[in-house]
mmCIF file of C-alpha atoms (C1' of nucleotides) in Angstrom:
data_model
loop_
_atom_site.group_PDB
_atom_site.id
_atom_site.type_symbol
_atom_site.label_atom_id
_atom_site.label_comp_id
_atom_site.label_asym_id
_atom_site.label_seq_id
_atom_site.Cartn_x
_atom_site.Cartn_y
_atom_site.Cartn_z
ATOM 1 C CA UNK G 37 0.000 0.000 0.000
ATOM 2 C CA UNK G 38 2.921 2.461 0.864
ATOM 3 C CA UNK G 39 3.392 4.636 -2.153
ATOM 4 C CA UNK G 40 6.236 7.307 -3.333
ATOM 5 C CA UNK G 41 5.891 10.584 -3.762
ATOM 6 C CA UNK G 42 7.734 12.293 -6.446
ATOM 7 C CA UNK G 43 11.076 13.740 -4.525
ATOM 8 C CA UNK G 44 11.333 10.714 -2.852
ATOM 9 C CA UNK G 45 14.818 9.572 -2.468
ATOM 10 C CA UNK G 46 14.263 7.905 -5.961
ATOM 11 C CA UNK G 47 16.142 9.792 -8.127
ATOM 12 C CA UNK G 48 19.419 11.515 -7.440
ATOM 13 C CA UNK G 49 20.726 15.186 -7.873
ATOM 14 C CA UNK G 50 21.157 16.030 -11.470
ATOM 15 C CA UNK G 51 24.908 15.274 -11.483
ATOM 16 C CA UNK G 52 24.312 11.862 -10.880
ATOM 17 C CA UNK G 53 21.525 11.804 -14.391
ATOM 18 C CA UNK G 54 23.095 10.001 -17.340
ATOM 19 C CA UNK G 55 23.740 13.263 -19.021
ATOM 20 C CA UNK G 56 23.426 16.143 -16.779
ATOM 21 C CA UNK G 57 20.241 17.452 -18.363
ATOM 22 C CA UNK G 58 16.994 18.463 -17.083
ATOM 23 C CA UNK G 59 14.569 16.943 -19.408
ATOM 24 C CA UNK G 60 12.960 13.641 -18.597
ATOM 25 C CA UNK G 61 15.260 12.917 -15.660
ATOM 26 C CA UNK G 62 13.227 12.222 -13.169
ATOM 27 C CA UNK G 63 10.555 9.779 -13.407
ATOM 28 C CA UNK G 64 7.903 11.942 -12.420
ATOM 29 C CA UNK G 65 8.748 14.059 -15.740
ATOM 30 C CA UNK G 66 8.278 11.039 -17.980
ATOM 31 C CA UNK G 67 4.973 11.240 -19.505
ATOM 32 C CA UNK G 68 4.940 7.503 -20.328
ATOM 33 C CA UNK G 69 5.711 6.830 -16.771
ATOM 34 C CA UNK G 70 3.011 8.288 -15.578
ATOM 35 C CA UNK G 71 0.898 6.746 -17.766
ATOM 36 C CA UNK G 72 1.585 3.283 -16.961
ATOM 37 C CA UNK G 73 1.281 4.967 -13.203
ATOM 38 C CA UNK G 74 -2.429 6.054 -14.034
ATOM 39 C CA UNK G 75 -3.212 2.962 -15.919
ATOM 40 C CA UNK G 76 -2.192 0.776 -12.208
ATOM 41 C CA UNK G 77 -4.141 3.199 -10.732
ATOM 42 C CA UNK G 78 -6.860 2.552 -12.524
ATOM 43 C CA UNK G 79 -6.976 -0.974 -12.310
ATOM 44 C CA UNK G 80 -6.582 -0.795 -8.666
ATOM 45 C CA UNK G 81 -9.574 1.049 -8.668
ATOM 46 C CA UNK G 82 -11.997 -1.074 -11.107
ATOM 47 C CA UNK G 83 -10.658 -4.047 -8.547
ATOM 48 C CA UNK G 84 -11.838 -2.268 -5.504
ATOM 49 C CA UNK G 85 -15.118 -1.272 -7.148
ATOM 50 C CA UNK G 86 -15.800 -4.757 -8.718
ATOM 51 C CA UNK G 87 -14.625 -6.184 -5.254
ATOM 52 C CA UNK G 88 -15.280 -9.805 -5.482
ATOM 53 C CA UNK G 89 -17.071 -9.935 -8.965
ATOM 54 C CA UNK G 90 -13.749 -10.843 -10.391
ATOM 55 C CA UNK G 91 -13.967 -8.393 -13.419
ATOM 56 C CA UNK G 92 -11.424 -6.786 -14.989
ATOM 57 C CA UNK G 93 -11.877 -3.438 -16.957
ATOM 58 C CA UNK G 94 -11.034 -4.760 -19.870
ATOM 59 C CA UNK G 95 -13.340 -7.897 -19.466
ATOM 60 C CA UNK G 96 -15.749 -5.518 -18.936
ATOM 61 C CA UNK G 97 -14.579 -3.315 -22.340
ATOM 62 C CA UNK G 98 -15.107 -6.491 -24.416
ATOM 63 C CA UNK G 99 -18.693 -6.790 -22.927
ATOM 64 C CA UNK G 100 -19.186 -3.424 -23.726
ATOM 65 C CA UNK G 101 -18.372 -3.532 -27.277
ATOM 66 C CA UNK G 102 -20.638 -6.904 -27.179
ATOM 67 C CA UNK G 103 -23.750 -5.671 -25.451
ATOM 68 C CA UNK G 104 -25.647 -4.504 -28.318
ATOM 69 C CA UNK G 105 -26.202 -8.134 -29.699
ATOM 70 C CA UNK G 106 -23.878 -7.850 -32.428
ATOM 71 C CA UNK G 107 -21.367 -10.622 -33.665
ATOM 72 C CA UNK G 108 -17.781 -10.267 -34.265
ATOM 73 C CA UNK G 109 -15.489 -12.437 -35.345
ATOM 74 C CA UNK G 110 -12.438 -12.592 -32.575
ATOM 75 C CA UNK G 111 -10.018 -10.093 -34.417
ATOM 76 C CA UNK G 112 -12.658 -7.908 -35.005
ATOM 77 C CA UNK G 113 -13.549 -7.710 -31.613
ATOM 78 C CA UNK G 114 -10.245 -7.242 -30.635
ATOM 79 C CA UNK G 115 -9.502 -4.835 -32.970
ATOM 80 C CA UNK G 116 -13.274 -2.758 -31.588
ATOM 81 C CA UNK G 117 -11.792 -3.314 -27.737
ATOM 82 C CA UNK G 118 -7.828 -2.511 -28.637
ATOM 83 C CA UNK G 119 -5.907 -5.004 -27.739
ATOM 84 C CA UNK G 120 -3.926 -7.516 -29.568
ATOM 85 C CA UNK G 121 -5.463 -10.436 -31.281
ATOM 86 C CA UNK G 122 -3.960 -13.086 -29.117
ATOM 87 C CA UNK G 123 -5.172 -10.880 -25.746
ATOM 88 C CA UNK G 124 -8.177 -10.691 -27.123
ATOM 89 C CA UNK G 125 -8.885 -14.500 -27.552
ATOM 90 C CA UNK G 126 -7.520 -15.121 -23.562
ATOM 91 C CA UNK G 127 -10.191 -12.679 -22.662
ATOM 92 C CA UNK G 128 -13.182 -13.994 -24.690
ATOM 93 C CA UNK G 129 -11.868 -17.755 -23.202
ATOM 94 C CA UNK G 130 -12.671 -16.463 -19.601
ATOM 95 C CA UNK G 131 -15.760 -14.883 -20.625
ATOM 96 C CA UNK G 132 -16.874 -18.338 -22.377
ATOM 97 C CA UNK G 133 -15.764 -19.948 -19.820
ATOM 98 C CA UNK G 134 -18.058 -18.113 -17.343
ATOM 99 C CA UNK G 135 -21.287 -17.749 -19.293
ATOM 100 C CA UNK G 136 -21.237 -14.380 -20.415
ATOM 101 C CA UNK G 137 -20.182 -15.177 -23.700
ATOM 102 C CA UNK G 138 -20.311 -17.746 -26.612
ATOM 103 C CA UNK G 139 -17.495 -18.473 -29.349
ATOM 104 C CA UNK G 140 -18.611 -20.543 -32.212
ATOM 105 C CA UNK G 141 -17.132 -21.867 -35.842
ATOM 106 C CA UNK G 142 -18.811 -19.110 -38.420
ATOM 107 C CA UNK G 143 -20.792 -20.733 -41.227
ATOM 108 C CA UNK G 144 -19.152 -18.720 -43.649
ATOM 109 C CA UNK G 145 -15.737 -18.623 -43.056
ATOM 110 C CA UNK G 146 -14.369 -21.380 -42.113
ATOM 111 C CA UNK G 147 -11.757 -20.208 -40.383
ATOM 112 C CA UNK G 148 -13.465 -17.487 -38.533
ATOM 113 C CA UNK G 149 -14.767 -18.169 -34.621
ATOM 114 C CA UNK G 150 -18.354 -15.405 -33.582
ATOM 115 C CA UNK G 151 -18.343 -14.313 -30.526
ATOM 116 C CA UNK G 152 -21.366 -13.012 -29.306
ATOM 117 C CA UNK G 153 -22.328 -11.646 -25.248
ATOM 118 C CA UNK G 154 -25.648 -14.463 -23.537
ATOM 119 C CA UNK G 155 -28.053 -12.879 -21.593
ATOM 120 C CA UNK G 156 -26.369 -13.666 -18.230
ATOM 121 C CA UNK G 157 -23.716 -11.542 -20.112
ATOM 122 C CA UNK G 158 -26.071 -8.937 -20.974
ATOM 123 C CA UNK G 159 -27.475 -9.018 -17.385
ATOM 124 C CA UNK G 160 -24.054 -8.861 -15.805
ATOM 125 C CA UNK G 161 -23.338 -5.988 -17.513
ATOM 126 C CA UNK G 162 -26.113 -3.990 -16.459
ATOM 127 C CA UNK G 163 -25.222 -4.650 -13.136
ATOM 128 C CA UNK G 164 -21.712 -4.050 -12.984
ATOM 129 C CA UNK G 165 -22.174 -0.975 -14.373
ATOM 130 C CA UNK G 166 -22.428 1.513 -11.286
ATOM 131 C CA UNK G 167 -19.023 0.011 -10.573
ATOM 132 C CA UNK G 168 -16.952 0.593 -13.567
ATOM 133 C CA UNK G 169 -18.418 4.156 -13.463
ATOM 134 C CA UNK G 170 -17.300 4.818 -9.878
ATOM 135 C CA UNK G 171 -14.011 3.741 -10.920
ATOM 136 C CA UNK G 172 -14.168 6.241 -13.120
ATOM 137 C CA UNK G 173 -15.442 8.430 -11.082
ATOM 138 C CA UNK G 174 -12.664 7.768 -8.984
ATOM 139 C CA UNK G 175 -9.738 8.186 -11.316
ATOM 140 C CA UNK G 176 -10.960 11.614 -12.057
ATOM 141 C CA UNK G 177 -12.611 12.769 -8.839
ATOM 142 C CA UNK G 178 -9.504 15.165 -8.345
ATOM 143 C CA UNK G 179 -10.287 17.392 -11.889
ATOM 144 C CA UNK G 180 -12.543 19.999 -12.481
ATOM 145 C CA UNK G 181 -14.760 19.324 -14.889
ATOM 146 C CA UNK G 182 -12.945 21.598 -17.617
ATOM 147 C CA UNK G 183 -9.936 19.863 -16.543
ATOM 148 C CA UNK G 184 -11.859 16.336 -16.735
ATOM 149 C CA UNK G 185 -12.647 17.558 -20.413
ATOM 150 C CA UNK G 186 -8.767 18.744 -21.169
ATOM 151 C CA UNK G 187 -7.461 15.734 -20.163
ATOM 152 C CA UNK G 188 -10.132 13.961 -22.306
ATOM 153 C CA UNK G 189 -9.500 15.770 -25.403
ATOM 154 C CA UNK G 190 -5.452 15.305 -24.505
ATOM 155 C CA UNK G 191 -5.299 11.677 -24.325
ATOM 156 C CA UNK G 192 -7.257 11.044 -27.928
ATOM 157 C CA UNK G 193 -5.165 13.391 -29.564
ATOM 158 C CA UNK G 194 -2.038 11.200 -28.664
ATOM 159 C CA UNK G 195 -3.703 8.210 -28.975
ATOM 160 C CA UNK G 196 -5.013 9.481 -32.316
ATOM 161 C CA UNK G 197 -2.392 10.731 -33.758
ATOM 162 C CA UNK G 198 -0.256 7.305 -32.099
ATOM 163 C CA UNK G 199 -2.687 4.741 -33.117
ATOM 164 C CA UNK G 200 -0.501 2.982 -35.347
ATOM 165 C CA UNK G 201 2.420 2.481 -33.207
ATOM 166 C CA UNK G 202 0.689 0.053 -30.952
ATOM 167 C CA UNK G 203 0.571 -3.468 -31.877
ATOM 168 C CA UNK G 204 -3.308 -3.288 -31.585
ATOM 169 C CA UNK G 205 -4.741 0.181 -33.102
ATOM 170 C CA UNK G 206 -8.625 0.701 -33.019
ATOM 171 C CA UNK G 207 -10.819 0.315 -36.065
ATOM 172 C CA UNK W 787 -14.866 -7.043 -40.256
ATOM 173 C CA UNK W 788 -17.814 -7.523 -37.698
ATOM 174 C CA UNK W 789 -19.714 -9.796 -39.468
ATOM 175 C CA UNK W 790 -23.002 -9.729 -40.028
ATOM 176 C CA UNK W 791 -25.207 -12.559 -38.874
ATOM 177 C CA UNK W 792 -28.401 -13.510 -40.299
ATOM 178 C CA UNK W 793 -29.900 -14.320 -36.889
ATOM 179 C CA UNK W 794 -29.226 -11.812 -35.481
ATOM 180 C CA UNK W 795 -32.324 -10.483 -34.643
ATOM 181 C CA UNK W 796 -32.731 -11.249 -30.731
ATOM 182 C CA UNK W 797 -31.402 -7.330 -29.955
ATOM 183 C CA UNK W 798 -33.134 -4.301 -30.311
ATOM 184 C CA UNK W 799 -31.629 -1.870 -32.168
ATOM 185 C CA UNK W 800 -31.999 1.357 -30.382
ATOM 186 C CA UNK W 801 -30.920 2.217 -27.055
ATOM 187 C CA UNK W 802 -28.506 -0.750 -26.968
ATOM 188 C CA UNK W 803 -26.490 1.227 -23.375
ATOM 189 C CA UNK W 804 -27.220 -0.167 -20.346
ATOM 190 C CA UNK W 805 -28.742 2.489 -18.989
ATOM 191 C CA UNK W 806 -29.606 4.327 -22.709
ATOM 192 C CA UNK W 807 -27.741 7.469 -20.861
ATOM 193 C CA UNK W 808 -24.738 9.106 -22.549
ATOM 194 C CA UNK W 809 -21.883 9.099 -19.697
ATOM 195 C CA UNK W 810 -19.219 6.282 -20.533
ATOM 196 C CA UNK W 811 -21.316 5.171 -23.164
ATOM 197 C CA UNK W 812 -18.891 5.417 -25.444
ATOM 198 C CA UNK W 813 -15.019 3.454 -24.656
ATOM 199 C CA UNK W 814 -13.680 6.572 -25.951
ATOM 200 C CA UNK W 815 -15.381 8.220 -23.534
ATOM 201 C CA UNK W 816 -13.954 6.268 -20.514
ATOM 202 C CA UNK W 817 -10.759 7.636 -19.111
ATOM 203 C CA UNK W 818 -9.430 4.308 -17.575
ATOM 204 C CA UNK W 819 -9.676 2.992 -21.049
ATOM 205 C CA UNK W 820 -8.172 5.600 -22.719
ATOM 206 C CA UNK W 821 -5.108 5.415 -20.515
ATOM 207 C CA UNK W 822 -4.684 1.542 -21.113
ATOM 208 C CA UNK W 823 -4.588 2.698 -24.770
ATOM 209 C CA UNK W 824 -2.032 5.323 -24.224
ATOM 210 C CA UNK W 825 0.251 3.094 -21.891
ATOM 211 C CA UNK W 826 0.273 0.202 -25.197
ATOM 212 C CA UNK W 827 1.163 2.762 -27.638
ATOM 213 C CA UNK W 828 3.555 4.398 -25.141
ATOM 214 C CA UNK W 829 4.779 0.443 -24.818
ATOM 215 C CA UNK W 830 4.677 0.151 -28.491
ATOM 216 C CA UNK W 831 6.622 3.193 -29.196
ATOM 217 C CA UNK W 832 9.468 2.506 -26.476
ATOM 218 C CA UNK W 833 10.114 -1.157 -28.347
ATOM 219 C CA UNK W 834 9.713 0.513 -31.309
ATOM 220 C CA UNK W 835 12.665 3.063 -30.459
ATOM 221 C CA UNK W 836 14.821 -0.179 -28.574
ATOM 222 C CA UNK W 837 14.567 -1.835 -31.479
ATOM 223 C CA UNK W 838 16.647 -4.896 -30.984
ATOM 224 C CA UNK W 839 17.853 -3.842 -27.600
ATOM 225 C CA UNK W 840 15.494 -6.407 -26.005
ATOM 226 C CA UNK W 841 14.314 -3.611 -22.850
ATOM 227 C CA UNK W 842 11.423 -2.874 -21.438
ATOM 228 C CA UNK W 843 10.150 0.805 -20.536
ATOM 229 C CA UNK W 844 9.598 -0.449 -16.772
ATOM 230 C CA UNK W 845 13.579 -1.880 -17.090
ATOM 231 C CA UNK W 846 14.880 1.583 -18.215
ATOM 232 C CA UNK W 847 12.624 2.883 -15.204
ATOM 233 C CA UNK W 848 14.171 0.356 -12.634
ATOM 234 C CA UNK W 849 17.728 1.041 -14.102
ATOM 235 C CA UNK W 850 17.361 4.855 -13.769
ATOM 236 C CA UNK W 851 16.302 4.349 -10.031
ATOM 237 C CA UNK W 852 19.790 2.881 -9.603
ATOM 238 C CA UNK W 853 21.709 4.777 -11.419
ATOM 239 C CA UNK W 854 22.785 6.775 -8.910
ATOM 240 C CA UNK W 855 24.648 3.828 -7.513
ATOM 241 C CA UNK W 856 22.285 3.838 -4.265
ATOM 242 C CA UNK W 857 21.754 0.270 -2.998
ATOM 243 C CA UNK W 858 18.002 -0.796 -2.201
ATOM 244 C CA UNK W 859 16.509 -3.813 -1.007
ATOM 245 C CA UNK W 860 13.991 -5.215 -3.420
ATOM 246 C CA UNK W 861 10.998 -3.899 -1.624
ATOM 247 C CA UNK W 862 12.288 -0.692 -1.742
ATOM 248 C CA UNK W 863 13.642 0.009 -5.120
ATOM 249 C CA UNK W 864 10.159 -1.773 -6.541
ATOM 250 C CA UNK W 865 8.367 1.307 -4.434
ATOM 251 C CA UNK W 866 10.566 4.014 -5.347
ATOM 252 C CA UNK W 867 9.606 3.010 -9.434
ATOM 253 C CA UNK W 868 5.832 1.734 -8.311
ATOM 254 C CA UNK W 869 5.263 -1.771 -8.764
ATOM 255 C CA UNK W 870 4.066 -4.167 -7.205
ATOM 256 C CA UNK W 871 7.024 -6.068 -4.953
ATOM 257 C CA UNK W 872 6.554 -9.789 -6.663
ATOM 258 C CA UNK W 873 6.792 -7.828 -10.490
ATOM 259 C CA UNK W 874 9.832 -6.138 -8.588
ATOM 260 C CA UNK W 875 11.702 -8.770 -8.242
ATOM 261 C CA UNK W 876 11.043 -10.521 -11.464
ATOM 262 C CA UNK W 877 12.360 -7.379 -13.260
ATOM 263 C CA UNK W 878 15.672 -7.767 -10.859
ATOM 264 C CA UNK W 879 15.865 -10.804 -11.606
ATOM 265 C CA UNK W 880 16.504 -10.006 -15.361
ATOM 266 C CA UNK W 881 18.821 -7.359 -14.953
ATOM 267 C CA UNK W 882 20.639 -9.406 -12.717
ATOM 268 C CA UNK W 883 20.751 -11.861 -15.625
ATOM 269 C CA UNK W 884 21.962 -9.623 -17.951
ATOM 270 C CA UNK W 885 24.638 -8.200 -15.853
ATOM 271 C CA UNK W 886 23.206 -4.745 -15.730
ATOM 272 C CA UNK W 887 22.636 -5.171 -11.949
ATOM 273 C CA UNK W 888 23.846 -7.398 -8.675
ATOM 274 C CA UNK W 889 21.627 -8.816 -5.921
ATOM 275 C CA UNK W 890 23.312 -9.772 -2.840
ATOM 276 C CA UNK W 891 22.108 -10.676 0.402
ATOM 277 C CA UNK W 892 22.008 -7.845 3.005
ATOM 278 C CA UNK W 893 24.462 -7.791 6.041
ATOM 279 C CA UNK W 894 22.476 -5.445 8.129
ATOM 280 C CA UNK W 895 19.035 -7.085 7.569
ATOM 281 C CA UNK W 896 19.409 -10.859 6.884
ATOM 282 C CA UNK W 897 16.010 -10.809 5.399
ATOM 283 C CA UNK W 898 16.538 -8.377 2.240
ATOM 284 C CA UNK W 899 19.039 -8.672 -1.120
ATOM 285 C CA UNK W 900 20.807 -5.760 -1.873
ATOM 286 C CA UNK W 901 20.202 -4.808 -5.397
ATOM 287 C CA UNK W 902 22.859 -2.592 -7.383
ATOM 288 C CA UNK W 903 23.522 -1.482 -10.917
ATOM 289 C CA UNK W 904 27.023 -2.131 -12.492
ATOM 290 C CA UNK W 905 29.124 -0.294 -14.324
ATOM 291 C CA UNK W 906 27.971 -2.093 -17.367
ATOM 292 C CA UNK W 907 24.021 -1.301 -16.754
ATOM 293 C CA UNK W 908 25.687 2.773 -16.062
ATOM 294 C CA UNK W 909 26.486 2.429 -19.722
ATOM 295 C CA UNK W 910 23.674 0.581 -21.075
ATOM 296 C CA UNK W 911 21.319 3.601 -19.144
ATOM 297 C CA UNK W 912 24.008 6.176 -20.988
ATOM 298 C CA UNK W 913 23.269 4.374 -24.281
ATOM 299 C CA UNK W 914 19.842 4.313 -24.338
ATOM 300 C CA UNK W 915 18.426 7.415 -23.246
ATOM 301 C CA UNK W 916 17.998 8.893 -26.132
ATOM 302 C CA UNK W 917 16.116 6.159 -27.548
ATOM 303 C CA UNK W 918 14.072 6.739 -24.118
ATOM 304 C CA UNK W 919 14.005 10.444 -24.941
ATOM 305 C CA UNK W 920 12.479 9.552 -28.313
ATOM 306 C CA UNK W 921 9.751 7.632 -27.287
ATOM 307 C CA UNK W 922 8.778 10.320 -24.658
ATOM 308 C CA UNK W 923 8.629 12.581 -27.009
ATOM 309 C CA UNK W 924 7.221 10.813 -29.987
ATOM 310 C CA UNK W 925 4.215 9.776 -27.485
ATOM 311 C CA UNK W 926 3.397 14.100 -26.474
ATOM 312 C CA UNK W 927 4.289 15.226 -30.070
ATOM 313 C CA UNK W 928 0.805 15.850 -31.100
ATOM 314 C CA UNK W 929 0.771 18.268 -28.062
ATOM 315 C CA UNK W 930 1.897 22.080 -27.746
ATOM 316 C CA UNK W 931 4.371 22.571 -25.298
ATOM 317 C CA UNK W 932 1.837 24.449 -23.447
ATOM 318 C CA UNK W 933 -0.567 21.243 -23.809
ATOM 319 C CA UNK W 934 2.202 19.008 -22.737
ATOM 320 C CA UNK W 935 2.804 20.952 -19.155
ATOM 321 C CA UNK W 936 -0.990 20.710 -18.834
ATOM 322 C CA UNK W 937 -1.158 16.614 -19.385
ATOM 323 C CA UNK W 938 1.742 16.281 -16.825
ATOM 324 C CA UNK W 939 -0.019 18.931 -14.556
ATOM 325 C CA UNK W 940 -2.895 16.393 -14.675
ATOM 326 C CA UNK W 941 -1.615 13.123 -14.400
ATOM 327 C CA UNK W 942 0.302 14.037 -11.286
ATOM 328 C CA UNK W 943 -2.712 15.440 -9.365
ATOM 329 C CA UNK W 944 -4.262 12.422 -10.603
ATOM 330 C CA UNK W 945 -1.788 9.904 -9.089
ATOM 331 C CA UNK W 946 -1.257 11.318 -6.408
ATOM 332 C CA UNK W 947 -4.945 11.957 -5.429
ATOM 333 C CA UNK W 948 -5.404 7.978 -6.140
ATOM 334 C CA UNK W 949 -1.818 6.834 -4.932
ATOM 335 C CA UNK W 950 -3.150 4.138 -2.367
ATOM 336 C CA UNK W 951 -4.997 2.461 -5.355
ATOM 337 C CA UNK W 952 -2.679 1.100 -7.566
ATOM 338 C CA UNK W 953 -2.879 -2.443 -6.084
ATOM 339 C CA UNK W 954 -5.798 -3.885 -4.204
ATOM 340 C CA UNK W 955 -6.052 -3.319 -0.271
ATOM 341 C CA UNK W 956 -5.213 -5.608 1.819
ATOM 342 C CA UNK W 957 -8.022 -6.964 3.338
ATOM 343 C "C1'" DG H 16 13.140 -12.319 27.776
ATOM 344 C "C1'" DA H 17 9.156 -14.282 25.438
ATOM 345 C "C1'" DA H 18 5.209 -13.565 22.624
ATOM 346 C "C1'" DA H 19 3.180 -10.836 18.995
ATOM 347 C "C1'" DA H 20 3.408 -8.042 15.066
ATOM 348 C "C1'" DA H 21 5.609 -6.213 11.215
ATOM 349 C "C1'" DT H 22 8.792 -6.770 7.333
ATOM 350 C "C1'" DA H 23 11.577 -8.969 3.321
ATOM 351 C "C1'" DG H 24 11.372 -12.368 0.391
ATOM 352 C "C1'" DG H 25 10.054 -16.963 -2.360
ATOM 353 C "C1'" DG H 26 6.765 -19.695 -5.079
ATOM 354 C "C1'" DA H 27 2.555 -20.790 -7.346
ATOM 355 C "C1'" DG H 28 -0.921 -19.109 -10.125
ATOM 356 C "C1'" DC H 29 -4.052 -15.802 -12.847
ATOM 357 C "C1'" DG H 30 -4.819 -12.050 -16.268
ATOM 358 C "C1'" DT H 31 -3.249 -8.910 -19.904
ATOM 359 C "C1'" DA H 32 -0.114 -7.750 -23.752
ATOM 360 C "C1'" DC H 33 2.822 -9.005 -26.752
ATOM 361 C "C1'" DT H 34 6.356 -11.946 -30.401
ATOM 362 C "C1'" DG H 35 7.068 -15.964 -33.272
ATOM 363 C "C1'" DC H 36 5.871 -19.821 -35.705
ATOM 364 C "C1'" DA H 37 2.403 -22.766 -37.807
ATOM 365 C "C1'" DT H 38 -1.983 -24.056 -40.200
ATOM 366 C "C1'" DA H 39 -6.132 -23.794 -42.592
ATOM 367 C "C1'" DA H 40 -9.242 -21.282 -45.233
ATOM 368 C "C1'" DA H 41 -10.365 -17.397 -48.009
ATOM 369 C "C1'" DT H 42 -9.068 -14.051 -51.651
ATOM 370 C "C1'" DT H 43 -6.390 -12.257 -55.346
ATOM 371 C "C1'" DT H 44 -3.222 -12.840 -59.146
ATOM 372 C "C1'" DT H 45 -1.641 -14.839 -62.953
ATOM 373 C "C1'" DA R 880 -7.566 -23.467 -62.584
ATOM 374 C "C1'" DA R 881 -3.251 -23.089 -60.163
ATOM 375 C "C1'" DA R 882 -0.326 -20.250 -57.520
ATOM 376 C "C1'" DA R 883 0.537 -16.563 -54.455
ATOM 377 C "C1'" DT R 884 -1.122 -13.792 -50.878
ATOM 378 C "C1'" DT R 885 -3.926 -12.451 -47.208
ATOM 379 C "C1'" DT R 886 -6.638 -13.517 -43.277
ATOM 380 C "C1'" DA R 887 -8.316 -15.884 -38.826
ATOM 381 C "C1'" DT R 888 -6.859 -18.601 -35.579
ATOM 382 C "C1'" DG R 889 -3.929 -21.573 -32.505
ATOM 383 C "C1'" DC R 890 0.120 -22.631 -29.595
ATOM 384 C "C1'" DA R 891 4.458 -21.706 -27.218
ATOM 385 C "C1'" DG R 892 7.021 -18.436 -24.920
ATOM 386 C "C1'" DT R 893 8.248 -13.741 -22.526
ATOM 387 C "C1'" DA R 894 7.187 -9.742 -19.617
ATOM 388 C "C1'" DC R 895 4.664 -7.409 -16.139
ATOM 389 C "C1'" DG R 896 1.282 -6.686 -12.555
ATOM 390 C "C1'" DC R 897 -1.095 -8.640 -9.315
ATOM 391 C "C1'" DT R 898 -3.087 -12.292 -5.450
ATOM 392 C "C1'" DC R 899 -2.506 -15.750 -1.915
ATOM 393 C "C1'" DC R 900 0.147 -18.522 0.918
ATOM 394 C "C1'" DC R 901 4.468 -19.625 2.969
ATOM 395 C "C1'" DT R 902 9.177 -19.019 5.579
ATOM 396 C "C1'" DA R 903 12.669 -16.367 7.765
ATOM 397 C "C1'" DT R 904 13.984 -12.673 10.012
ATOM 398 C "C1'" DT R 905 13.552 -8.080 12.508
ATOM 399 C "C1'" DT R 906 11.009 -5.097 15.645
ATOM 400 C "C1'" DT R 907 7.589 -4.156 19.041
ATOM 401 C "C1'" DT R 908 5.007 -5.049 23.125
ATOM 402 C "C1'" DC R 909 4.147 -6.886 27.310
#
DNA sequence: GAAAAATAGGGAGCGTACTGCATAAATTTT
DNA sequence: AAAATTTATGCAGTACGCTCCCTATTTTTC
């Protein structure tokens, strides 16, 4: 549970920095860093919200994306949540594996499996919602909401502009 | 890609939300998701500028804790870069592997393992940082300078309003 | 000083995110 | 129509982030 604050002992006086610069040097300055901070974060928090459902957010993404009704194919589906192909079919696996989901051979192509959400999936969904949006909630609580807007507009202009770098872009 | 099944007609069409209300409808308009997305492509981009070099963002983040030459014990270096103490140690045990660190057992505290970088993981943190550098600031490129201060601004009220939650209480 | 609590670490196991290689089926080219 | 290419998936393996359970040491409390 302890956690560090930024000036905290982790990173040394700027003599000590691999080149003696100011930029990046400390951790707290690295914007991917934080990132991957906020993204813990934020999993800690959809854990303590879905306490005991044994949900993860993006378990719950992939319902999401599945709620309407529709059918995807598994790379489809992937590609709709953003994450890689091979993530993607671990995912659907635990969601088959618990009901909330079915995976069977398409009739037209062979080599596709569909994926589509049951109605226990459809149910669960509905119910875990409150949750995921009080972790959420959470994540945000400390911005205004023009800075919850900012931030907003921030990320999907990297991620945007980025989408192709990740192994698994959207759409 | 999402196919189209013929059967499909057990959904209604409209007002497919849980709720039919607008707020976090939409994945894009989650921010927990659209951090995970940001971390990958951050993740994406930091391979993408190690090409080759076979190291990890969260590496270069351990190896910059040490670089300083400051001994921790596990626990403590896996606080100071925030993870969990179990992904910690696997991490250690890699560099350790690769010679860019030592882990020795502890005189004072016969419980803990010293962990130190070498003189060859000094380098190999020398090398790399500007392929570091480049991934930072490939990832905030779409962003004005004036945006970028914002983002950080942000994130680190953010974190540090949320800091407890990165891993799940103990119960 | 002995018992109780806190701390550092190991190991097993799960979930996500990826790389590589392989295979079968579909599509496109020739 | 045959060959080449693309596509959808699977499996094995790596990395990280976590949980739970366990042992071995401090440190605290009585």
């Amino acid at each position: 549970m302890a956690q560090e604050m930024p000036g905290d002992t982790t990173q040394p006086p700027a003599e000590e920095s691999p080149f003696g610069q100011t930029k990046y040097d400390d951790l707290w300055g690295r914007p991917g860093y934080l990132v991957r901070r906020l993204h813990q974060i934020h999993m800690g928090l959809f854990a303590e919200a879905c306490d005991g459902l044994d949900l993860t957010a993006v378990q719950y993404a992939v319902l999401s994306v599945l709620y309407s009704g529709e059918a995807f194919d598994q790379l489809s589906l992937s590609k709709a949540v953003g994450i890689d192909r091979t993530s993607g079919a671990d995912v659907i696996k635990r969601l088959v594996r618990r009901g909330l989901a079915t995976r069977e051979p398409s009739i037209e192509d062979r080599r596709a499996r569909v994926v589509r959400i049951t109605e226990a999936g459809r149910t669960f969904v509905r119910d875990v919602r409150p949750q995921m949006e009080a972790a959420q909630d959470k994540l945000v609580s400390p911005l205004s909401e023009e800075e919850h807007d900012i931030f907003m507009q921030l990320l999907r202009k990297m991620i945007e502009a980025n989408n192709g770098h990740s192994r698994a872009p959207m759409k």
